[in-house]
Amino acid sequence: MPGRITAADVSSLGLRRGVWECTWRSAAPPPRVALTLEGRTVALAQLTPEGEGSWRASARIPPETLADGAQTYLLVADDGDGTEDPRPGATRLAHLPLLAGEALADDLRAEIDLLRAEMDLLKRELRRLATG
């Protein structure tokens, strides 16, 4: 991907009316920015320029993916096509933990969910390296 983006370059603008927005600085946008949940692409982000070298990604959280408990959505950049699952080597741009339903005593479940999502990306990358 040209102008590789790191998670440190990304700033989350928060979640409003079901749309999660983030911004970052890079020479060019990645070919695709996808919203994922549990390693699966659930939506594509719309990319808009915010000025020279600055971009905004807006991803609508699909209502059908919301459920009780802790869920962690990831915004990933890769060179994939359409709504296929993230490709090996995808860059995790940002994460959005959501707690819904019955109140949780603490956010440990959200952290565990985030670790699971990151492990899924890591496993895919290790498999790609092992076969390539």
Short mmCIF file of C-alpha atoms in Angstrom, two decimals:
data_model
loop_
_atom_site.label_atom_id
_atom_site.label_comp_id
_atom_site.label_asym_id
_atom_site.label_seq_id
_atom_site.Cartn_x
_atom_site.Cartn_y
_atom_site.Cartn_z
CA MET A 1 0.00 0.00 0.00
CA PRO A 2 1.41 3.38 -0.85
CA GLY A 3 2.09 5.67 2.10
CA ARG A 4 1.66 2.93 4.72
CA ILE A 5 -0.57 4.15 7.55
CA THR A 6 0.01 3.13 11.15
CA ALA A 7 -2.53 3.08 13.96
CA ALA A 8 -0.57 5.92 15.61
CA ASP A 9 -1.44 8.16 12.63
CA VAL A 10 -5.20 7.70 13.12
CA SER A 11 -7.50 9.76 15.36
CA SER A 12 -10.98 8.53 16.15
CA LEU A 13 -13.64 11.24 16.00
CA GLY A 14 -16.14 9.03 17.80
CA LEU A 15 -19.47 7.41 17.08
CA ARG A 16 -22.49 9.59 16.21
CA ARG A 17 -25.87 8.38 14.94
CA GLY A 18 -24.41 4.98 14.19
CA VAL A 19 -21.49 6.32 12.11
CA TRP A 20 -17.92 5.94 13.33
CA GLU A 21 -15.46 8.49 11.95
CA CYS A 22 -11.67 8.62 11.98
CA THR A 23 -9.06 10.88 10.40
CA TRP A 24 -5.41 10.42 9.45
CA ARG A 25 -2.64 12.02 7.44
CA SER A 26 -1.03 10.30 4.46
CA ALA A 27 -0.11 11.14 0.89
CA ALA A 28 -2.85 8.92 -0.53
CA PRO A 29 -5.72 6.88 0.91
CA PRO A 30 -5.46 3.09 1.06
CA PRO A 31 -7.30 1.17 -1.67
CA ARG A 32 -9.94 0.03 0.85
CA VAL A 33 -10.88 0.79 4.45
CA ALA A 34 -13.20 -1.83 5.94
CA LEU A 35 -15.14 -2.10 9.18
CA THR A 36 -14.70 -5.55 10.67
CA LEU A 37 -16.23 -7.50 13.52
CA GLU A 38 -14.80 -10.83 14.67
CA GLY A 39 -12.50 -10.95 11.64
CA ARG A 40 -15.29 -10.43 9.09
CA THR A 41 -15.96 -7.35 6.99
CA VAL A 42 -19.36 -5.91 7.93
CA ALA A 43 -19.19 -2.58 6.04
CA LEU A 44 -16.92 -0.42 3.93
CA ALA A 45 -15.86 3.04 5.03
CA GLN A 46 -16.42 6.07 2.84
CA LEU A 47 -13.20 8.01 2.33
CA THR A 48 -13.20 11.76 1.84
CA PRO A 49 -10.27 14.17 1.56
CA GLU A 50 -9.96 16.66 4.42
CA GLY A 51 -7.31 18.84 2.83
CA GLU A 52 -3.84 18.18 1.52
CA GLY A 53 -2.63 14.85 2.89
CA SER A 54 -5.54 14.44 5.32
CA TRP A 55 -8.36 11.88 5.02
CA ARG A 56 -11.58 11.00 6.81
CA ALA A 57 -13.15 7.55 6.98
CA SER A 58 -16.85 7.22 7.85
CA ALA A 59 -18.22 3.76 8.57
CA ARG A 60 -21.86 3.06 9.42
CA ILE A 61 -22.24 0.38 12.10
CA PRO A 62 -24.74 -2.15 10.67
CA PRO A 63 -27.62 -2.45 13.17
CA GLU A 64 -27.84 -6.20 12.57
CA THR A 65 -24.34 -6.63 14.06
CA LEU A 66 -25.29 -5.07 17.40
CA ALA A 67 -25.98 -7.46 20.26
CA ASP A 68 -25.87 -7.63 24.04
CA GLY A 69 -22.42 -7.74 25.55
CA ALA A 70 -19.05 -6.44 24.43
CA GLN A 71 -18.12 -6.17 20.77
CA THR A 72 -15.06 -4.61 19.20
CA TYR A 73 -15.21 -3.17 15.71
CA LEU A 74 -11.94 -2.66 13.84
CA LEU A 75 -11.22 -0.26 11.03
CA VAL A 76 -8.64 -1.90 8.75
CA ALA A 77 -6.87 -0.78 5.59
CA ASP A 78 -5.88 -3.22 2.87
CA ASP A 79 -5.91 -3.73 -0.89
CA GLY A 80 -9.01 -5.91 -0.83
CA ASP A 81 -12.07 -5.67 -3.02
CA GLY A 82 -15.67 -5.12 -1.98
CA THR A 83 -16.81 -6.70 1.24
CA GLU A 84 -14.42 -9.65 1.22
CA ASP A 85 -12.74 -10.36 4.56
CA PRO A 86 -9.53 -8.46 5.35
CA ARG A 87 -6.54 -9.61 3.36
CA PRO A 88 -3.30 -10.82 4.94
CA GLY A 89 -1.17 -7.83 5.79
CA ALA A 90 -4.18 -5.59 6.55
CA THR A 91 -3.32 -2.62 8.76
CA ARG A 92 -5.45 -2.10 11.86
CA LEU A 93 -6.21 1.62 11.91
CA ALA A 94 -8.47 1.93 14.94
CA HIS A 95 -10.75 -0.04 17.24
CA LEU A 96 -14.15 0.78 18.70
CA PRO A 97 -15.31 -1.30 21.68
CA LEU A 98 -19.09 -1.21 22.24
CA LEU A 99 -20.94 -2.43 25.30
CA ALA A 100 -24.65 -3.04 24.91
CA GLY A 101 -27.45 -4.57 26.89
CA GLU A 102 -26.94 -5.66 30.45
CA ALA A 103 -24.42 -3.43 32.23
CA LEU A 104 -21.02 -5.01 32.72
CA ALA A 105 -19.13 -4.70 35.99
CA ASP A 106 -16.04 -3.56 34.09
CA ASP A 107 -14.74 -3.38 30.56
CA LEU A 108 -12.52 -6.47 30.78
CA ARG A 109 -14.75 -8.25 28.26
CA ALA A 110 -14.19 -5.45 25.73
CA GLU A 111 -10.42 -5.80 26.15
CA ILE A 112 -10.62 -9.57 25.69
CA ASP A 113 -12.72 -9.06 22.56
CA LEU A 114 -10.10 -6.63 21.20
CA LEU A 115 -7.34 -9.17 21.87
CA ARG A 116 -9.33 -11.83 20.01
CA ALA A 117 -9.79 -9.55 17.00
CA GLU A 118 -6.09 -8.70 16.95
CA MET A 119 -5.18 -12.39 17.28
CA ASP A 120 -7.38 -13.17 14.25
CA LEU A 121 -5.41 -10.65 12.18
CA LEU A 122 -2.12 -12.04 13.51
CA LYS A 123 -3.11 -15.64 12.72
CA ARG A 124 -4.03 -14.69 9.15
CA GLU A 125 -0.68 -12.96 8.68
CA LEU A 126 1.29 -15.90 10.12
CA ARG A 127 -0.57 -18.33 7.85
CA ARG A 128 0.25 -16.13 4.86
CA LEU A 129 3.93 -16.07 5.80
CA ALA A 130 3.99 -19.83 6.36
CA THR A 131 2.52 -20.59 2.93
CA GLY A 132 4.26 -17.85 0.96
#
